[in-house]
Coordinates of C-alpha atoms in Angstrom, one line a residue:
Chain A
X166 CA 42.8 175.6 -82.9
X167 CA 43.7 178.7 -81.7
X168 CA 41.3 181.5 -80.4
X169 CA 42.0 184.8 -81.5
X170 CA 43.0 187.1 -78.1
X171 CA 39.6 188.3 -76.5
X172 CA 37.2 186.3 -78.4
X173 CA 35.3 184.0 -76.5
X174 CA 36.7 180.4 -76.7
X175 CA 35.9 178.5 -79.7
X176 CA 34.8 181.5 -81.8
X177 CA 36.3 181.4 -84.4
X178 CA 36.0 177.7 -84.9
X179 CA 32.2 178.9 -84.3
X180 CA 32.8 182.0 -87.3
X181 CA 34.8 179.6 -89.8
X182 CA 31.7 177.3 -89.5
X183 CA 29.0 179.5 -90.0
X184 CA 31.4 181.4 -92.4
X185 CA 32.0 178.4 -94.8
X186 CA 28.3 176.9 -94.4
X187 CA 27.1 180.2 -95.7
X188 CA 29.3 180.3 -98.0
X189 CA 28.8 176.7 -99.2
X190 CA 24.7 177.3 -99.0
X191 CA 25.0 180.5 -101.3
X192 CA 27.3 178.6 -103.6
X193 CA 24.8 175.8 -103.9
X194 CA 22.0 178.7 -104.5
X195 CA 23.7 179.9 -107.6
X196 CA 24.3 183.6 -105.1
X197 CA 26.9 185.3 -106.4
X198 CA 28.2 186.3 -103.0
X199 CA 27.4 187.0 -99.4
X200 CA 27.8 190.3 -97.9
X201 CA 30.2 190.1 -95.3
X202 CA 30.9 186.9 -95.4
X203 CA 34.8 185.8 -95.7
X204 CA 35.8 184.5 -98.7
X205 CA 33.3 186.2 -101.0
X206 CA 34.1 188.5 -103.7
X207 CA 31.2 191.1 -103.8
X208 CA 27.7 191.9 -101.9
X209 CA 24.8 190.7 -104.4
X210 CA 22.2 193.4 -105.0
X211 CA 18.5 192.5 -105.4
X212 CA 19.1 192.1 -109.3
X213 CA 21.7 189.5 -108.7
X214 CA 19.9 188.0 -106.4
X215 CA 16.5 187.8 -108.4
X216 CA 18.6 186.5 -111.5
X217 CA 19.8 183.3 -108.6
X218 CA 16.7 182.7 -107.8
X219 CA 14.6 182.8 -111.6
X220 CA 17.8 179.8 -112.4
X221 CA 16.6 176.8 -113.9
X222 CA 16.3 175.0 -110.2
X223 CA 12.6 175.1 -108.3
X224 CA 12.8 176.7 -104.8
X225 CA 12.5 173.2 -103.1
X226 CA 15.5 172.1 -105.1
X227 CA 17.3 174.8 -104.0
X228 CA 16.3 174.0 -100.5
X229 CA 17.8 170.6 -101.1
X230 CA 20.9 171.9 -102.3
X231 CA 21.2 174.3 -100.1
X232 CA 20.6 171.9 -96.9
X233 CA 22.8 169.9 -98.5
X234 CA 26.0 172.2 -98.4
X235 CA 25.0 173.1 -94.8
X236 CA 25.2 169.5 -94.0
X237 CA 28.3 169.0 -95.7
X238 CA 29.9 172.1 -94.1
X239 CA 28.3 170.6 -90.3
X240 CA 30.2 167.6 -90.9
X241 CA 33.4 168.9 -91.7
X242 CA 33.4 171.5 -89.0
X243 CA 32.5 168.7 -86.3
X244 CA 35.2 166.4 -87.9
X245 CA 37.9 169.0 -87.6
X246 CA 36.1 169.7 -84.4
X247 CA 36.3 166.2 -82.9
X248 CA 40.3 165.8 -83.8
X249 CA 41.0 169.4 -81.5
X250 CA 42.7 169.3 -78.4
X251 CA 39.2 170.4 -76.9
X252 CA 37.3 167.6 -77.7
X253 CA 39.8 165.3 -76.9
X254 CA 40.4 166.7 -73.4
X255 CA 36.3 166.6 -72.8
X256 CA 36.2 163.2 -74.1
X257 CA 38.8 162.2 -71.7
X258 CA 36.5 164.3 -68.8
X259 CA 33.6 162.6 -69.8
X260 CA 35.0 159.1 -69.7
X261 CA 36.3 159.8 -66.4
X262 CA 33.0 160.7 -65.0
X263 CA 31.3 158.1 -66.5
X264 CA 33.5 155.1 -65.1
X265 CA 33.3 157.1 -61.2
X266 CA 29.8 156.9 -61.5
X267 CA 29.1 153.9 -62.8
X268 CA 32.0 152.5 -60.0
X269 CA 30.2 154.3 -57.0
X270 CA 26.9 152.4 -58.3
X271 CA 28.6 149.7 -58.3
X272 CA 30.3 149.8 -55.1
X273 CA 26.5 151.0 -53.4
X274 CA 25.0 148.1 -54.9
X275 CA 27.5 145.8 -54.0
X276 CA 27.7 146.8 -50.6
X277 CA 23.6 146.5 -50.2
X278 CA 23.5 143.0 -51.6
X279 CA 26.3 142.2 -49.2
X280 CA 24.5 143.5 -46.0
X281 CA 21.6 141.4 -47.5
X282 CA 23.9 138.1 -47.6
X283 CA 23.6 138.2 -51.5
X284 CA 26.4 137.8 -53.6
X285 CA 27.3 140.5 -56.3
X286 CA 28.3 140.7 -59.7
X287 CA 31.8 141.6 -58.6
X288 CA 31.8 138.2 -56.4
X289 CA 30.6 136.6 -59.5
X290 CA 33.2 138.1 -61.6
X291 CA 35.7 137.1 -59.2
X292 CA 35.0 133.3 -59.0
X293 CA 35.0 133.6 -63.0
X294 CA 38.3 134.6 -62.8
X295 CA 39.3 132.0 -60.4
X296 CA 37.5 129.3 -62.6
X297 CA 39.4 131.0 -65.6
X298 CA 42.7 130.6 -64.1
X299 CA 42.2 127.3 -63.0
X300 CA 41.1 125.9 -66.1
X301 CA 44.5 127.6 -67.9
X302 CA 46.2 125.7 -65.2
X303 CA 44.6 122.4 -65.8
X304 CA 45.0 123.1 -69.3
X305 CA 48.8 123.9 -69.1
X306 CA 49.2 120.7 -67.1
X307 CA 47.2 118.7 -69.9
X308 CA 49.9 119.9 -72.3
X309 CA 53.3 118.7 -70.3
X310 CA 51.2 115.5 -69.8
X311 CA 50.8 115.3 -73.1
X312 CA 53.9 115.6 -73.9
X313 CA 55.2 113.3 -71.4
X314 CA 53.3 110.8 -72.6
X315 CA 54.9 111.5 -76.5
X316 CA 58.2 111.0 -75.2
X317 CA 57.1 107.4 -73.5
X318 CA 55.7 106.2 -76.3
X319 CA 58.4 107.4 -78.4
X320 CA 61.0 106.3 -76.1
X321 CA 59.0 102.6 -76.6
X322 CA 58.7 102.7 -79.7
X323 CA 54.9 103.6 -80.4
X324 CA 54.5 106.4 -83.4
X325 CA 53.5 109.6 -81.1
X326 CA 50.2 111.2 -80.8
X327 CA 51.0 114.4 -80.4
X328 CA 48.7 117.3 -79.8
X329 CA 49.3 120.9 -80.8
X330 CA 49.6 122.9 -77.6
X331 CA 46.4 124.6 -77.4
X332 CA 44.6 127.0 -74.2
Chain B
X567 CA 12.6 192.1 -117.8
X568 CA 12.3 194.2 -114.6
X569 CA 13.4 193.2 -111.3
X570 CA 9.7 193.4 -109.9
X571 CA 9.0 191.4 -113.0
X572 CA 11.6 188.1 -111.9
X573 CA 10.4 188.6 -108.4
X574 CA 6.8 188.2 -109.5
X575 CA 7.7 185.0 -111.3
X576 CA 9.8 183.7 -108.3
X577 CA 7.3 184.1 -105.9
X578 CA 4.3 182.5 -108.0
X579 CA 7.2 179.6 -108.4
X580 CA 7.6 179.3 -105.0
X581 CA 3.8 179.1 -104.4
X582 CA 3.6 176.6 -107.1
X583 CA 6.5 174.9 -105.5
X584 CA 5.1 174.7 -101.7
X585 CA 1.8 173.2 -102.6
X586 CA 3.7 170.2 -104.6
X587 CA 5.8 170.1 -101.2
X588 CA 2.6 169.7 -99.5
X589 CA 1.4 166.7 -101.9
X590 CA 4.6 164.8 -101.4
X591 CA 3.9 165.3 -97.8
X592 CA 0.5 163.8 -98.2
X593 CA 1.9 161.1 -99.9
X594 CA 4.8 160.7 -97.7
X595 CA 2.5 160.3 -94.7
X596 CA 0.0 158.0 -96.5
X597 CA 2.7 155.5 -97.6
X598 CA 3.9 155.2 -93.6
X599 CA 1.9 152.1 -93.3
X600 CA 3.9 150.5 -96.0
X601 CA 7.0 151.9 -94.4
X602 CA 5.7 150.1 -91.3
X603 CA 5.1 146.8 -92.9
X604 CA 8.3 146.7 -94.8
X605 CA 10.3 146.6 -91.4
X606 CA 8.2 144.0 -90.0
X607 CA 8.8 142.3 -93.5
X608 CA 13.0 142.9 -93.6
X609 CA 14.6 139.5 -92.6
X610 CA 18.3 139.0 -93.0
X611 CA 20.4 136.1 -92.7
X612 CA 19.3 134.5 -96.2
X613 CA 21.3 131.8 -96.8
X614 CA 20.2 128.3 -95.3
X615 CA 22.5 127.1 -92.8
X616 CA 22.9 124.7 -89.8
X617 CA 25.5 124.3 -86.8
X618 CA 27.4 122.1 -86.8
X619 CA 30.2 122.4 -83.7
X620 CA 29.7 124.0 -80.5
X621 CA 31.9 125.3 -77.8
X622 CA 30.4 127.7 -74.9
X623 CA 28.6 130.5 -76.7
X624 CA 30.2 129.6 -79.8
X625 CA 28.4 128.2 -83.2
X626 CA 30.5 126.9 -86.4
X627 CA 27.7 127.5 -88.8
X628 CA 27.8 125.6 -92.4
X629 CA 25.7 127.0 -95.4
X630 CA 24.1 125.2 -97.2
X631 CA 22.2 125.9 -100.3
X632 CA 22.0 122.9 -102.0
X633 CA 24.9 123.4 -104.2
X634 CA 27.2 120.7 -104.6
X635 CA 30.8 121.5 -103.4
X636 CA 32.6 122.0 -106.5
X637 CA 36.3 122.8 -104.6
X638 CA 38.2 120.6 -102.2
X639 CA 38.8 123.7 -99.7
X640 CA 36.6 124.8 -97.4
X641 CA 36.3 128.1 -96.8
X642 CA 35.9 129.6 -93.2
X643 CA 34.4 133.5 -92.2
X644 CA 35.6 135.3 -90.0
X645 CA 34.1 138.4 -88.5
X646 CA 34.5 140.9 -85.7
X647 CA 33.5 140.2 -82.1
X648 CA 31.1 142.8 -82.1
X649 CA 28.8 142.0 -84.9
X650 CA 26.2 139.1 -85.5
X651 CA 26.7 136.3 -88.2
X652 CA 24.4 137.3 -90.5
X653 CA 26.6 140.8 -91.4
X654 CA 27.7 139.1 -94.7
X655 CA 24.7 137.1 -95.5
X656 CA 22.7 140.5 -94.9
X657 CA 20.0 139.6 -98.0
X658 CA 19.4 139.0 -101.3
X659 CA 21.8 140.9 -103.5
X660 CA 23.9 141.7 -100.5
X661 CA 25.4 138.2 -99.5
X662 CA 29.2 138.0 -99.6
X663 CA 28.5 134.5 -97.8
X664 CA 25.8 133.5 -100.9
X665 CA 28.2 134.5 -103.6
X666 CA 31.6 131.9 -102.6
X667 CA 28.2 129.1 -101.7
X668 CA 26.9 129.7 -105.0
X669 CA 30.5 129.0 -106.8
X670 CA 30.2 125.9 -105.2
X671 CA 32.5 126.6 -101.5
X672 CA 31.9 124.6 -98.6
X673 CA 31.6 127.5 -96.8
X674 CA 31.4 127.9 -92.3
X675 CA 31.1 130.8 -90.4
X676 CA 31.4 131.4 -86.5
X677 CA 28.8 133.1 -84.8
X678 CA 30.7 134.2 -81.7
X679 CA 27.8 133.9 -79.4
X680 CA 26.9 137.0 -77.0
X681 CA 29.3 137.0 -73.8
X682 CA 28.3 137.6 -70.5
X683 CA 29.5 139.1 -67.4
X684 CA 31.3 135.3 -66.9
X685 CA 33.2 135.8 -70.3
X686 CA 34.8 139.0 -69.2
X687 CA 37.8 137.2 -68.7
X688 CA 37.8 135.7 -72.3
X689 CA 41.1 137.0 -73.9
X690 CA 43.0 137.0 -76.8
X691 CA 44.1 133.6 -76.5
X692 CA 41.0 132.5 -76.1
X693 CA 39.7 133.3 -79.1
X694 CA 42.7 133.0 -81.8
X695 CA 44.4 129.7 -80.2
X696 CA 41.1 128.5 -79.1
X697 CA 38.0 129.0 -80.2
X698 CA 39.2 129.8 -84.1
X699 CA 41.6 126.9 -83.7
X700 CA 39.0 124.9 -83.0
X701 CA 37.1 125.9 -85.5
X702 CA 39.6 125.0 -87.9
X703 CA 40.0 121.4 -86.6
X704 CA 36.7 120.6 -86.8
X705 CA 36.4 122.1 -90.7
X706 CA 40.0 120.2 -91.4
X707 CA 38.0 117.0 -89.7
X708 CA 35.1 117.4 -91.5
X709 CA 36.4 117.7 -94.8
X710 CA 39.1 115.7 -95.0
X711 CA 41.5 118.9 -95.5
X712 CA 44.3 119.6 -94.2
X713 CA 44.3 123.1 -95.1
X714 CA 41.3 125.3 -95.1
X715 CA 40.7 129.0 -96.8
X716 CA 40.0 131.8 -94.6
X717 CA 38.0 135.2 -94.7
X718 CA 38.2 137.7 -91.9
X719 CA 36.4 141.3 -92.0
X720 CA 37.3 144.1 -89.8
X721 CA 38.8 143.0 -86.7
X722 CA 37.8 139.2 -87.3
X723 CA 40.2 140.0 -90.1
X724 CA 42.9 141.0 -87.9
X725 CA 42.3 137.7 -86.0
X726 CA 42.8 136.0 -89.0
X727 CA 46.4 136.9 -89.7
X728 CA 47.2 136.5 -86.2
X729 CA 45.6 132.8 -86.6
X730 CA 47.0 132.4 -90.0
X731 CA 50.5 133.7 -88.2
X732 CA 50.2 131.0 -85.5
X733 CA 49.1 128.0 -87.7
X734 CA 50.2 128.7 -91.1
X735 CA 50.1 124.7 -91.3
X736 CA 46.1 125.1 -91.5
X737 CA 45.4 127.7 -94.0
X738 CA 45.7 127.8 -97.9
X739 CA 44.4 131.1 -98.9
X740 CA 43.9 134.4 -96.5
X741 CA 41.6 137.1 -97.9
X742 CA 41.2 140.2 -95.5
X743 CA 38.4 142.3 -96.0
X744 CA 39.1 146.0 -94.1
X745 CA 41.1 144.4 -91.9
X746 CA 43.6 146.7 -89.7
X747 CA 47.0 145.3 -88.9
X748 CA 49.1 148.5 -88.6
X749 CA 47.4 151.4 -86.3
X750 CA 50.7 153.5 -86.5
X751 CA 49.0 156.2 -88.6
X752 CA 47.3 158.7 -85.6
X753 CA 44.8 160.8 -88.8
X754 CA 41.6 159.7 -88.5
X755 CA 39.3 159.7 -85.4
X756 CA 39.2 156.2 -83.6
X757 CA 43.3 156.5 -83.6
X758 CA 42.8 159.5 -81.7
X759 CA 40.4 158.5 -79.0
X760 CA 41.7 155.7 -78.3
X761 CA 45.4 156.9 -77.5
X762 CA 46.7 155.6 -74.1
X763 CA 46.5 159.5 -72.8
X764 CA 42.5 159.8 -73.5
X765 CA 41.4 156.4 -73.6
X766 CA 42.3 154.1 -70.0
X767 CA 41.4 150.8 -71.2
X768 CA 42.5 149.1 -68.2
X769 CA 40.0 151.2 -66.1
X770 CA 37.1 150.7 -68.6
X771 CA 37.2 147.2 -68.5
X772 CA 37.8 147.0 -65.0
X773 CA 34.6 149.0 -64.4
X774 CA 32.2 147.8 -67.1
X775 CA 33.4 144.1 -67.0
X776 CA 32.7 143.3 -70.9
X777 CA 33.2 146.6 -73.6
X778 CA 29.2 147.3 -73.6
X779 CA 27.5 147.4 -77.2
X780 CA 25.8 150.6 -76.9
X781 CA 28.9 152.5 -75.9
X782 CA 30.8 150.6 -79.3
X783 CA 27.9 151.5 -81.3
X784 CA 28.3 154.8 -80.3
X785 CA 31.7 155.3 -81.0
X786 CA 31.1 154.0 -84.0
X787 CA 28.1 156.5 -85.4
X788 CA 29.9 159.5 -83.5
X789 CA 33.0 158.9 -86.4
X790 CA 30.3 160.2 -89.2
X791 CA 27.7 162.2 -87.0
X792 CA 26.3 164.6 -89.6
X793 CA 25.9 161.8 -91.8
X794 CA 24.7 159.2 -88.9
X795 CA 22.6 160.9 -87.5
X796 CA 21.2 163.7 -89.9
X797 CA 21.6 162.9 -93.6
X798 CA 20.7 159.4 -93.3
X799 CA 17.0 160.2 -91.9
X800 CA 17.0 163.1 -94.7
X801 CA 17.2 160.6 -97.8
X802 CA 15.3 158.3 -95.6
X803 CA 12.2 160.9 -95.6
X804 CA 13.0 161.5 -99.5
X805 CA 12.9 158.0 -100.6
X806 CA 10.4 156.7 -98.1
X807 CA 8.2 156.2 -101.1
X808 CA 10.5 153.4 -102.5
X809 CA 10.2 149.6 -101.7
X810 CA 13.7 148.3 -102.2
X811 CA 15.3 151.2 -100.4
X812 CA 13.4 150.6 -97.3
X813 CA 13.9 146.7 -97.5
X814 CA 17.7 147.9 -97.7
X815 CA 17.4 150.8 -95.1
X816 CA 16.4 148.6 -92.6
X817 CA 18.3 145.7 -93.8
X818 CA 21.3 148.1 -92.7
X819 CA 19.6 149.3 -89.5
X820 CA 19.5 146.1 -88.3
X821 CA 23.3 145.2 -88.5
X822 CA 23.7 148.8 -87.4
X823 CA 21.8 148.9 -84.1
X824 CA 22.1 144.7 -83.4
X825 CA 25.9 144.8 -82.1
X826 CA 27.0 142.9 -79.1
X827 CA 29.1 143.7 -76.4
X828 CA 33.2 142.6 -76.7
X829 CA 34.3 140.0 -74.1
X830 CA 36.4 142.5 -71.5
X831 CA 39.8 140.8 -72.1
X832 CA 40.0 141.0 -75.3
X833 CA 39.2 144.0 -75.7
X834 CA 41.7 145.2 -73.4
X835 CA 44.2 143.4 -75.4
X836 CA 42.8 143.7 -78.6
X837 CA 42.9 148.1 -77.7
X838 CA 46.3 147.6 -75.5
X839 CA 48.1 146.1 -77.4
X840 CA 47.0 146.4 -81.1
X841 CA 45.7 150.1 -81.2
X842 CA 47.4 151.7 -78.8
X843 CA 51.0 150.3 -79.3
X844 CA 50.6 148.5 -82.8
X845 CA 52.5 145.5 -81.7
X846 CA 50.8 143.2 -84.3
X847 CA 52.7 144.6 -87.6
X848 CA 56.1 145.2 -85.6
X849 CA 55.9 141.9 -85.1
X850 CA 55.6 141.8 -81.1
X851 CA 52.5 140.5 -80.5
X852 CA 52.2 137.7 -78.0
X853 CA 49.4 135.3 -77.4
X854 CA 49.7 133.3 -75.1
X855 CA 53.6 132.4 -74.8
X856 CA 53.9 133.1 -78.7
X857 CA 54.8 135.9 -80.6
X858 CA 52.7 136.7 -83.6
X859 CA 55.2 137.2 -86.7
X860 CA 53.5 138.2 -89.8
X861 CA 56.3 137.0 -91.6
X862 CA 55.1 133.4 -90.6
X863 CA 52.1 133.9 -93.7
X864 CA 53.0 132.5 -97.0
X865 CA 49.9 131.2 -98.2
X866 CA 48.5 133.2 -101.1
X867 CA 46.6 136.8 -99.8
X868 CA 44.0 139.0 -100.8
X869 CA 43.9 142.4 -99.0
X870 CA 40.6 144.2 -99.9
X871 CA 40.2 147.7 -98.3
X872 CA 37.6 150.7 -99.2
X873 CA 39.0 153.9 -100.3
X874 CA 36.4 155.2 -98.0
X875 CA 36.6 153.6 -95.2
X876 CA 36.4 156.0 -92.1
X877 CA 36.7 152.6 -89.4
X878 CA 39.8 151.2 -90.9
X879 CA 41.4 153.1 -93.8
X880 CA 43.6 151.7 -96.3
X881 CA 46.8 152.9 -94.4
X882 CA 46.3 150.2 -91.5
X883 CA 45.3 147.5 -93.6
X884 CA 47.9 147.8 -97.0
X885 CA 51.5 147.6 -94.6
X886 CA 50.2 143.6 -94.0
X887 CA 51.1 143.1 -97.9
X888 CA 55.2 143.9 -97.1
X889 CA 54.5 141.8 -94.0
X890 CA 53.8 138.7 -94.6
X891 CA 56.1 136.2 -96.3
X892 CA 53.8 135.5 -98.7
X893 CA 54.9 135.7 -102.6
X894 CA 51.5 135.7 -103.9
X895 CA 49.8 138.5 -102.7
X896 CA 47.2 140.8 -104.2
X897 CA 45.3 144.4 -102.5
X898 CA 42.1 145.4 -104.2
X899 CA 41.4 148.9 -103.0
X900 CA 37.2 149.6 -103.8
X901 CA 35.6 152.8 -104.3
X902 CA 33.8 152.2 -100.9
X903 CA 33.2 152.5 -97.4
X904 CA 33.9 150.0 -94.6
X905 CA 30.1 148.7 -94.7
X906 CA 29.8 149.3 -98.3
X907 CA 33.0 146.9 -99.5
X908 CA 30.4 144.2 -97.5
X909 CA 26.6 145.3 -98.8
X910 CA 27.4 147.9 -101.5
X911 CA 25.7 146.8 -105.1
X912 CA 28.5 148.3 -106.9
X913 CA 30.9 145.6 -104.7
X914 CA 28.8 143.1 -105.5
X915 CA 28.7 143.9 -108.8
X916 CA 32.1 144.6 -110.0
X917 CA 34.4 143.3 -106.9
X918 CA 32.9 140.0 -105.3
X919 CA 32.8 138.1 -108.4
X920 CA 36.7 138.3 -109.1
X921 CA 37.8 137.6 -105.5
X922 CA 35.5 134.5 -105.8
X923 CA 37.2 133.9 -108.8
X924 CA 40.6 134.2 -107.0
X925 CA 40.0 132.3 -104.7
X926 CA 39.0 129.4 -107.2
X927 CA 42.1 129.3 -109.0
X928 CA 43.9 128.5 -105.7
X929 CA 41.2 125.9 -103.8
X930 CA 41.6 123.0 -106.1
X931 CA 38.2 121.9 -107.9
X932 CA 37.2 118.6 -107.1
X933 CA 36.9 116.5 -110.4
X934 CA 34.2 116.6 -112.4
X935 CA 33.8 120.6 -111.9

């Protein structure tokens, strides 16, 4: 979204918000129209005004209605808002900071537990890995056995018991 | 009538008006006991049901309900990594799981067991050509089947085609509930945040070891904020007064606060090389040393997706339909949203009945039924 020149960055994604929740809320009172406000046809005078308000609808119902259309205008600002280049660049910034900090506690703690001769979850993460590995080496061992074994029997004369290759 | 006249009348309304306000308050605040109690009183996870293989974490759980089997196919869940098992057996009323047991399905489900730091290194592998496979060889053994059916939701659903595309030998039906296969569409939010120039997976995992829940749950509320985290306690103060939508309010609150982390490699797969460069429906996927082809499915499929879903919209699931190699193929696209195609009344209603029926016609009834 595009600022216009001078404004203060994000206004007018700030003035189309409060500019189409206000619109939305008046809509919902049964207000003919908002003075000022973009997108409205005429300023309402107290008799206009007084004729939205004696409507059918209680005041609480026009509360609800009217909190409703803010709400719905909120969440289609903020979704608009959460596709811009803005949010995505911030997300990006935050993400970034979060994983540093998180790595610098890790690497403190790590480095205490080491000085106290205590392993850390890093070591433990690593001899997972090793483990993993190991077992998808065993595994991928099991397999040519396997199939070794196939072709002796088959090369004997004994029906195969072949296994699907599986991890 | 005068102006002052309308005025008057509004403002002895609105006096009228506030004190009611005030009474539903009063009411409101004495009914928070019962709010309390309900709660405590919400279980989930109806339907009876006992394990019966194990591998690690992993549990294949079969339901049973004391219906005889009335088809010669089982019929195996599947759901994603990041929910518990009891997501489609929420409660009564809401049970995808009770409505195939009911018809008389001998019907499993994997709970996928809550990894640790030591699963970080779980991957993609792992889970499709393992653990599922597994899964399926013990159903197959039990049963006496060769061939089993099998429902996957959300991501368990994209799991399922990959399975279905590696061992198209073990399955006879395929229905995928909201399950993404193409990601090549960038217009809705999780697309964007996760593209490789915002989102570095490799760093992520490498720092946090396992994709933590909170963060996923997070991501997942922050895709309907207004509605997740305002509108939602709105109707929730409005219809505090009424028993069956608390038990379902916090029926939902539960499966939406209870998910689990994602084991780190597959999730850096899974986001790699699914999201980010939609391998799976370009047919380049590989697990393993084998390349998922989508073209390998020709068993019958059902592809069920919610007009509005916001987590996986109809764009990335519909493209597995010209996919597959399947002839008989079916999409059923409900006026829902991703949760709602699982728990909505109106899906239960009108929808689960005639993909149970479906899936009937093509499971071969055992004689006698």
């Amino acid at each position: 979204m595009v600022d216009t020149p001078g404004a203060f960055p994000g206004a007018d994604a700030w003035m189309k918000f409060w500019s189409d929740a206000m619109g939305k809320m008046s809509a919902a009172a049964g207000i003919p129209g908002m003075a000022g406000m973009p997108g409205m046809s005429a300023t309402p005078g107290a008799e206009a005004c007084a004729s939205a308000f004696s409507q059918a609808c209680s005041p609480s119902e026009m509360v609800t209605k009217m909190q409703q259309a803010f709400l719905e205008a909120w969440a289609k600002s903020l979704d608009q808002y959460m596709r811009s280049e803005t949010f995505l660049a911030m997300l990006k910034k935050s993400m970034e900071n979060a994983l540093a900090m998180r790595q610098q506690m890790d690497d403190l703690l790590r480095k205490t537990l080491h000085m106290g001769q205590s392993p850390s979850r890093a070591d433990t993460s690593d001899i997972m890995q090793f483990l993993h590995s190991f077992e998808d080496r065993v595994l991928d061992q099991l397999t040519v056995l396997t199939r070794r074994v196939d072709e002796v029997e088959a090369a004997v004369g004994e029906k195969p018991k072949s296994a699907p290759k599986t991890k | 009538m005068t102006a002052f006249d309308t005025l008057t009348g509004m403002w002895s309304a609105a006096l009228a008006d506030t004190t009611k306000q005030w009474q539903d308050f009063a009411a409101k605040a004495a009914s928070w006991p019962n709010v309390m109690e309900t709660a405590e009183r919400v279980r989930v996870a109806i339907t009876p049901s006992e394990p019966v293989y194990k591998e690690d974490k992993l549990r294949l759980l079969n339901y049973r309900d004391g219906v005889e089997c009335a088809f010669d196919t089982p019929l195996l869940f599947i759901f994603a990594l990041v929910n518990r098992p009891y997501i489609l057996d929420l409660k009564e009323g809401k049970t995808v799981v009770g409505h195939f047991v009911r018809r008389g399905f001998d019907t499993y489900n994997i709970d996928w067991g809550v990894p640790s730091d030591g699963d970080r290194y779980l991957d993609m592998e792992d889970y499709i050509d393992r653990y599922v496979h597994h899964c399926v060889e013990r159903v197959c053994e039990r049963t006496g089947q060769e061939k089993i059916n099998i429902l996957g939701y959300c991501m368990g659903g994209s799991m399922s085609a990959m399975y279905a595309s590696l061992h198209p030998e073990r399955v006879k039906n395929l229905i995928l509930m909201a399950a993404p296969v193409d990601w090549s569409s960038q217009d809705h939010h999780l697309a964007l945040w996760t593209r490789p120039e915002y989102f570095d997976v490799d760093k992520f995992i490498e720092v946090y070891g396992n994709a933590p829940a909170e963060w996923l749950q997070w991501s997942f509320l922050l895709l309907r904020p207004v509605d997740n985290l305002f509108s939602k306690y709105v109707n929730f103060y409005n219809n505090m007064e009424d028993e069956k939508y608390l038990e379902d309010f916090f029926a939902m609150e539960r499966w939406l606060n209870d998910n689990i982390p994602v084991a780190g490699e597959m999730f850096r797969q899974f986001v790699k090389h699914c999201m980010q460069k939609n391998e799976l429906i370009q047919g380049k996927l590989m697990i393993g040393d084998r390349r998922v082809d989508l073209r390998n499915i020709t068993c019958p499929i059902l592809n069920l997706t919610a007009s509005n879903d916001h987590l996986v919209p109809c764009g990335q699931s519909l493209p597995l339909n010209d996919a597959v190699g399947s002839t008989d193929k079916e999409a059923i696209t409900f006026p829902a949203g991703h949760i709602g195609l699982a728990v909505g009344s109106k899906a239960h209603r009108d929808m689960w009945p005639k993909v149970v029926e479906w899936l009937a016609k093509r499971s071969g009834g055992k004689k006698g039924f």
